[in-house]
CSV table of C-alpha atoms and ligand atoms in Angstrom, one decimal:
chain,number,residue,atom,x,y,z
A,236,MET,CA,-22.8,6.3,-28.3
A,237,SER,CA,-19.1,6.6,-28.7
A,238,ARG,CA,-17.9,10.2,-29.2
A,239,LYS,CA,-14.2,10.8,-30.7
A,240,LYS,CA,-12.0,12.2,-28.1
A,241,ILE,CA,-10.7,15.8,-28.8
A,242,ILE,CA,-7.6,17.5,-27.1
A,243,ALA,CA,-7.0,21.0,-27.6
A,244,GLY,CA,-4.0,23.1,-26.7
A,245,ASN,CA,-4.8,26.7,-25.5
A,246,TRP,CA,-1.5,28.4,-25.8
A,247,LYS,CA,-2.9,31.5,-24.3
A,248,MET,CA,-0.7,34.7,-24.5
A,249,ASN,CA,2.5,32.6,-24.8
A,250,LYS,CA,4.9,32.2,-27.8
A,251,THR,CA,6.1,34.6,-30.4
A,252,PRO,CA,5.6,33.7,-34.0
A,253,SER,CA,9.1,32.2,-34.1
A,254,GLU,CA,8.5,30.2,-31.1
A,255,SER,CA,5.0,29.2,-32.3
A,256,ALA,CA,6.7,27.8,-35.5
A,257,ALA,CA,9.0,25.7,-33.5
A,258,LEU,CA,6.3,24.4,-31.2
A,259,ALA,CA,4.1,23.6,-34.1
A,260,ILE,CA,6.8,21.6,-35.7
A,261,ALA,CA,7.6,19.8,-32.4
A,262,CYS,CA,3.6,18.9,-32.2
A,263,VAL,CA,3.7,17.6,-35.8
A,264,ALA,CA,6.8,15.4,-34.7
A,265,GLU,CA,5.2,14.1,-31.5
A,266,PHE,CA,1.5,13.4,-32.7
A,267,GLY,CA,0.9,14.9,-36.1
A,268,ASP,CA,0.0,11.3,-37.5
A,269,ILE,CA,-2.5,10.6,-34.8
A,270,ALA,CA,-6.0,10.4,-36.3
A,271,ASP,CA,-8.0,8.3,-33.4
A,272,VAL,CA,-8.2,11.5,-31.3
A,273,GLU,CA,-8.8,14.8,-32.7
A,274,THR,CA,-6.0,17.3,-31.9
A,275,VAL,CA,-6.2,21.0,-32.1
A,276,ILE,CA,-3.7,23.8,-31.2
A,277,CYS,CA,-4.6,27.3,-30.5
A,278,PRO,CA,-1.9,29.9,-30.8
A,279,THR,CA,-2.0,33.5,-30.6
A,280,PHE,CA,-3.5,35.5,-33.5
A,281,THR,CA,0.1,36.2,-34.5
A,282,GLY,CA,1.2,32.7,-34.4
A,283,LEU,CA,-1.7,31.5,-36.5
A,284,ALA,CA,-0.1,31.9,-39.9
A,285,VAL,CA,3.0,30.2,-39.2
A,286,ALA,CA,1.6,27.5,-37.1
A,287,ARG,CA,-0.9,26.7,-40.1
A,288,GLU,CA,2.1,26.4,-42.4
A,289,LYS,CA,4.0,24.0,-40.0
A,290,ILE,CA,1.0,21.6,-39.2
A,291,ALA,CA,-0.1,21.4,-43.1
A,292,GLY,CA,-0.3,17.9,-44.1
A,293,SER,CA,-0.7,16.6,-40.5
A,294,LYS,CA,-3.8,15.6,-38.6
A,295,ILE,CA,-3.4,18.6,-36.3
A,296,ALA,CA,-6.2,21.3,-36.6
A,297,LEU,CA,-5.8,25.0,-36.0
A,298,GLY,CA,-7.9,27.0,-33.5
A,299,ALA,CA,-8.0,30.6,-32.2
A,300,GLN,CA,-8.5,31.8,-28.8
A,301,ASN,CA,-11.2,34.5,-29.2
A,302,LEU,CA,-13.1,36.2,-31.9
A,303,HIS,CA,-15.3,39.4,-32.3
A,304,THR,CA,-19.0,39.2,-32.5
A,305,GLU,CA,-19.2,41.2,-35.9
A,306,LYS,CA,-17.9,40.1,-39.2
A,307,ASN,CA,-15.8,43.5,-40.0
A,308,GLY,CA,-16.1,47.1,-39.3
A,309,ALA,CA,-14.8,49.8,-37.0
A,310,TYR,CA,-13.7,47.8,-34.0
A,311,THR,CA,-10.0,48.6,-33.6
A,312,GLY,CA,-7.7,45.8,-32.5
A,313,GLU,CA,-10.5,43.0,-33.1
A,314,ILE,CA,-10.4,40.0,-35.3
A,315,SER,CA,-13.5,38.4,-36.9
A,316,GLY,CA,-14.3,34.8,-37.5
A,317,ASP,CA,-14.0,35.3,-41.3
A,318,MET,CA,-10.5,36.5,-40.7
A,319,LEU,CA,-9.9,33.3,-38.5
A,320,LYS,CA,-11.4,31.1,-41.0
A,321,ASP,CA,-9.3,32.3,-44.0
A,322,ALA,CA,-6.3,32.1,-41.7
A,323,GLY,CA,-6.8,28.5,-41.4
A,324,CYS,CA,-8.7,27.9,-38.3
A,325,ASP,CA,-11.2,25.3,-37.8
A,326,PHE,CA,-12.0,26.0,-34.2
A,327,VAL,CA,-12.4,29.0,-32.0
A,328,ILE,CA,-12.4,29.1,-27.9
A,329,ILE,CA,-15.1,31.1,-26.8
A,330,GLY,CA,-16.1,32.4,-23.3
A,331,HIS,CA,-12.8,31.1,-21.5
A,332,SER,CA,-12.8,32.1,-17.9
A,333,GLU,CA,-9.9,34.4,-18.4
A,334,ARG,CA,-12.1,36.3,-21.1
A,335,ARG,CA,-15.0,36.3,-18.6
A,336,GLN,CA,-12.7,37.7,-15.6
A,337,TYR,CA,-10.5,40.1,-17.4
A,338,PHE,CA,-12.6,41.1,-20.6
A,339,GLY,CA,-16.0,41.1,-19.1
A,340,GLU,CA,-17.4,38.5,-21.2
A,341,ASN,CA,-20.9,36.9,-20.1
A,342,GLU,CA,-23.6,34.6,-21.4
A,343,GLU,CA,-24.7,37.2,-23.8
A,344,THR,CA,-21.5,38.1,-25.3
A,345,VAL,CA,-20.7,34.2,-25.4
A,346,ASN,CA,-24.0,33.5,-27.2
A,347,LYS,CA,-23.0,36.4,-29.9
A,348,LYS,CA,-19.7,35.1,-30.3
A,349,ILE,CA,-21.0,31.4,-30.9
A,350,ARG,CA,-23.3,32.8,-33.6
A,351,ALA,CA,-20.4,34.6,-35.0
A,352,ALA,CA,-18.3,31.6,-35.2
A,353,LEU,CA,-21.0,29.4,-36.7
A,354,ALA,CA,-21.8,32.1,-39.3
A,355,SER,CA,-17.9,31.9,-40.2
A,356,GLY,CA,-17.8,28.2,-40.3
A,357,LEU,CA,-15.8,27.7,-37.3
A,358,LYS,CA,-16.3,25.0,-34.6
A,359,PRO,CA,-16.9,26.8,-31.2
A,360,ILE,CA,-15.3,25.4,-28.1
A,361,VAL,CA,-17.5,26.9,-25.4
A,362,CYS,CA,-16.0,27.3,-21.9
A,363,VAL,CA,-18.0,27.0,-18.8
A,364,GLY,CA,-17.0,26.7,-15.1
A,365,GLU,CA,-17.4,27.6,-11.6
A,366,THR,CA,-15.1,29.7,-9.2
A,367,LEU,CA,-14.1,28.2,-5.9
A,368,ASP,CA,-16.4,30.4,-4.2
A,369,VAL,CA,-19.2,29.1,-6.1
A,370,ARG,CA,-18.2,25.4,-5.6
A,371,ASP,CA,-17.6,25.9,-1.7
A,372,ALA,CA,-21.2,27.4,-1.6
A,373,GLY,CA,-22.6,24.6,-3.4
A,374,GLY,CA,-23.7,26.4,-6.4
A,375,THR,CA,-21.7,24.4,-9.3
A,376,GLU,CA,-24.4,22.6,-10.7
A,377,LYS,CA,-26.9,25.8,-11.0
A,378,LEU,CA,-24.1,27.9,-12.5
A,379,VAL,CA,-22.9,25.4,-15.1
A,380,ARG,CA,-26.4,24.9,-16.0
A,381,THR,CA,-27.2,28.7,-16.5
A,382,GLN,CA,-23.9,29.1,-18.3
A,383,THR,CA,-24.6,26.4,-20.7
A,384,THR,CA,-28.2,27.3,-21.5
A,385,GLY,CA,-27.3,30.9,-21.6
A,386,ALA,CA,-24.4,30.4,-24.1
A,387,LEU,CA,-26.8,28.5,-26.3
A,388,ALA,CA,-30.0,30.4,-26.1
A,389,GLY,CA,-32.1,30.5,-29.3
A,390,LEU,CA,-29.7,28.1,-31.3
A,391,THR,CA,-30.8,24.7,-32.6
A,392,ALA,CA,-29.2,21.4,-32.5
A,393,ALA,CA,-28.4,21.6,-36.0
A,394,GLU,CA,-26.8,24.8,-35.8
A,395,LEU,CA,-24.8,23.6,-32.8
A,396,SER,CA,-23.7,20.1,-34.0
A,397,SER,CA,-20.0,21.1,-34.5
A,398,MET,CA,-19.8,22.8,-30.9
A,399,VAL,CA,-17.7,21.2,-28.3
A,400,ILE,CA,-18.2,22.4,-24.7
A,401,ALA,CA,-15.2,22.7,-22.3
A,402,TYR,CA,-15.9,22.2,-18.4
A,403,GLU,CA,-13.2,24.2,-16.9
A,404,PRO,CA,-13.4,24.8,-13.0
A,405,VAL,CA,-11.6,28.2,-12.6
A,406,TRP,CA,-10.0,27.0,-9.4
A,407,ALA,CA,-8.3,24.3,-11.4
A,408,ILE,CA,-6.9,26.5,-14.3
A,409,GLY,CA,-3.1,27.0,-14.0
A,410,THR,CA,-3.2,26.3,-10.2
A,411,GLY,CA,-1.9,22.6,-10.3
A,412,ARG,CA,-5.2,21.8,-8.5
A,413,VAL,CA,-7.1,19.2,-10.8
A,414,ALA,CA,-10.6,18.2,-10.3
A,415,SER,CA,-10.9,14.7,-9.3
A,416,PRO,CA,-12.1,12.4,-11.9
A,417,ALA,CA,-15.4,11.9,-9.9
A,418,GLN,CA,-15.8,15.8,-9.7
A,419,ALA,CA,-15.2,16.1,-13.4
A,420,GLN,CA,-17.6,13.4,-14.3
A,421,GLU,CA,-20.3,14.8,-12.1
A,422,VAL,CA,-20.1,18.1,-13.6
A,423,HIS,CA,-20.1,16.7,-17.2
A,424,ALA,CA,-23.0,14.6,-16.4
A,425,TRP,CA,-25.0,17.8,-15.4
A,426,ILE,CA,-23.9,19.7,-18.6
A,427,ARG,CA,-25.0,16.5,-20.7
A,428,ASP,CA,-28.4,16.5,-18.9
A,429,GLU,CA,-28.9,20.2,-19.4
A,430,LEU,CA,-28.1,19.7,-23.2
A,431,THR,CA,-30.6,16.8,-23.3
A,432,GLN,CA,-33.3,19.2,-21.6
A,433,THR,CA,-32.7,22.0,-24.0
A,434,LEU,CA,-31.5,20.4,-27.2
A,435,GLY,CA,-32.7,16.7,-27.1
A,436,ALA,CA,-31.3,13.5,-26.2
A,437,ASP,CA,-29.7,12.7,-29.7
A,438,PHE,CA,-27.8,16.1,-29.6
A,439,ALA,CA,-26.8,15.6,-25.9
A,440,SER,CA,-25.4,12.0,-26.7
A,441,LYS,CA,-23.3,13.4,-29.7
A,442,CYS,CA,-21.9,16.6,-28.1
A,443,ARG,CA,-18.4,16.5,-26.9
A,444,ILE,CA,-17.6,17.9,-23.5
A,445,GLN,CA,-13.8,18.5,-22.6
A,446,TYR,CA,-12.4,18.9,-19.2
A,447,GLY,CA,-9.8,21.6,-18.7
A,448,GLY,CA,-8.0,22.7,-15.7
A,449,SER,CA,-4.3,21.6,-14.8
A,450,VAL,CA,-4.5,18.5,-16.9
A,451,LYS,CA,-1.0,16.9,-17.4
A,452,ALA,CA,0.5,13.8,-18.8
A,453,ASP,CA,0.2,12.2,-15.3
A,454,ASN,CA,-3.5,12.9,-14.6
A,455,ALA,CA,-4.9,12.7,-18.0
A,456,LYS,CA,-5.7,9.2,-18.3
A,457,GLU,CA,-7.7,9.0,-15.2
A,458,ILE,CA,-9.8,12.0,-16.1
A,459,LEU,CA,-10.3,11.1,-19.8
A,460,SER,CA,-11.5,7.5,-19.0
A,461,GLN,CA,-14.6,9.0,-17.2
A,462,PRO,CA,-17.7,8.2,-19.3
A,463,ASP,CA,-18.8,11.9,-19.9
A,464,VAL,CA,-15.2,13.3,-20.3
A,465,ASP,CA,-14.7,13.4,-24.1
A,466,GLY,CA,-11.3,15.2,-24.1
A,467,ALA,CA,-9.4,18.0,-22.7
A,468,LEU,CA,-8.7,21.6,-23.1
A,469,VAL,CA,-5.0,22.1,-22.1
A,470,GLY,CA,-3.3,25.2,-21.1
A,471,GLY,CA,0.3,25.1,-19.5
A,472,ALA,CA,0.9,21.6,-20.4
A,473,SER,CA,0.2,22.4,-24.2
A,474,LEU,CA,3.3,24.5,-24.2
A,475,ASP,CA,5.5,21.4,-24.3
A,476,ALA,CA,5.1,19.2,-27.3
A,477,LYS,CA,6.2,15.8,-25.5
A,478,GLY,CA,3.9,16.7,-22.6
A,479,PHE,CA,1.0,17.4,-24.7
A,480,ALA,CA,1.5,14.3,-26.7
A,481,ALA,CA,1.6,12.4,-23.7
A,482,ILE,CA,-1.9,13.7,-23.0
A,483,VAL,CA,-3.1,13.0,-26.7
A,484,LYS,CA,-1.7,9.4,-26.3
A,485,ALA,CA,-3.4,8.9,-22.8
A,486,THR,CA,-6.8,8.8,-24.6
A,487,LEU,CA,-5.7,5.8,-27.0
B,907,LIG,P1,-4.2,25.0,-17.6
B,907,LIG,O1,-5.3,26.0,-18.4
B,907,LIG,O2,-4.2,23.6,-18.2
B,907,LIG,O3,-2.9,25.7,-17.6
B,907,LIG,O4,-4.9,24.9,-16.2
B,907,LIG,C1,-6.4,25.3,-19.0
B,907,LIG,C2,-7.2,26.4,-19.6
B,907,LIG,O5,-7.1,27.5,-19.2
B,907,LIG,O6,-7.7,26.1,-20.8
């Protein structure tokens, strides 16, 4: 089963709207015509409108970094899936480790947010991954399997057909410490096995699993060539269009 690779840039809380415009323009110039690999940029909420305008007509898709579980209502400061969809988003990142760490997100909220994303026609990029303590204690497999099944609880293969999973070991995010290709492959295979057990072999063979955590131009090719690594979720290196383009091109 060949799965189309997908490279997404998570800009996190970086770039003002004017800076987002400049970065989006640079992304279009560097890789906007590449269609053999799916590319997504995920600016901040305030950067979405301008990024949408700048990537129009290119092959680059737009994503958001978070959404609320409800469609609308008295939730001051929050943004719903319908708002993101109308703002031009195709994708939304859910359950990033920074959301889990700083905003108390867990399997239950992740599950609700996946449902909200799907209800608004957004494709969820669902993040899982272990801390260094868990890895050192030998608990990685159990944790990522639990995070995966917990996130997807009660959802069907048909409902989840657009979902992408991102395996992001917390100890590799923003640290410059990248998982070895073998470490990444091992965990991706566990996640795919968990998907096979819960949603069936056909679903598991089609579902794309990205790796995330200090992916850079110089380590991308080796990681992306692992059989169960179907792309990358890139933080720091996505803030530079040339460096991000090199990661995109490393999949080709
Ligand atoms: P990083 O972030 O590439 O800066 O390590 C990855 C992520 O958090 O998605």
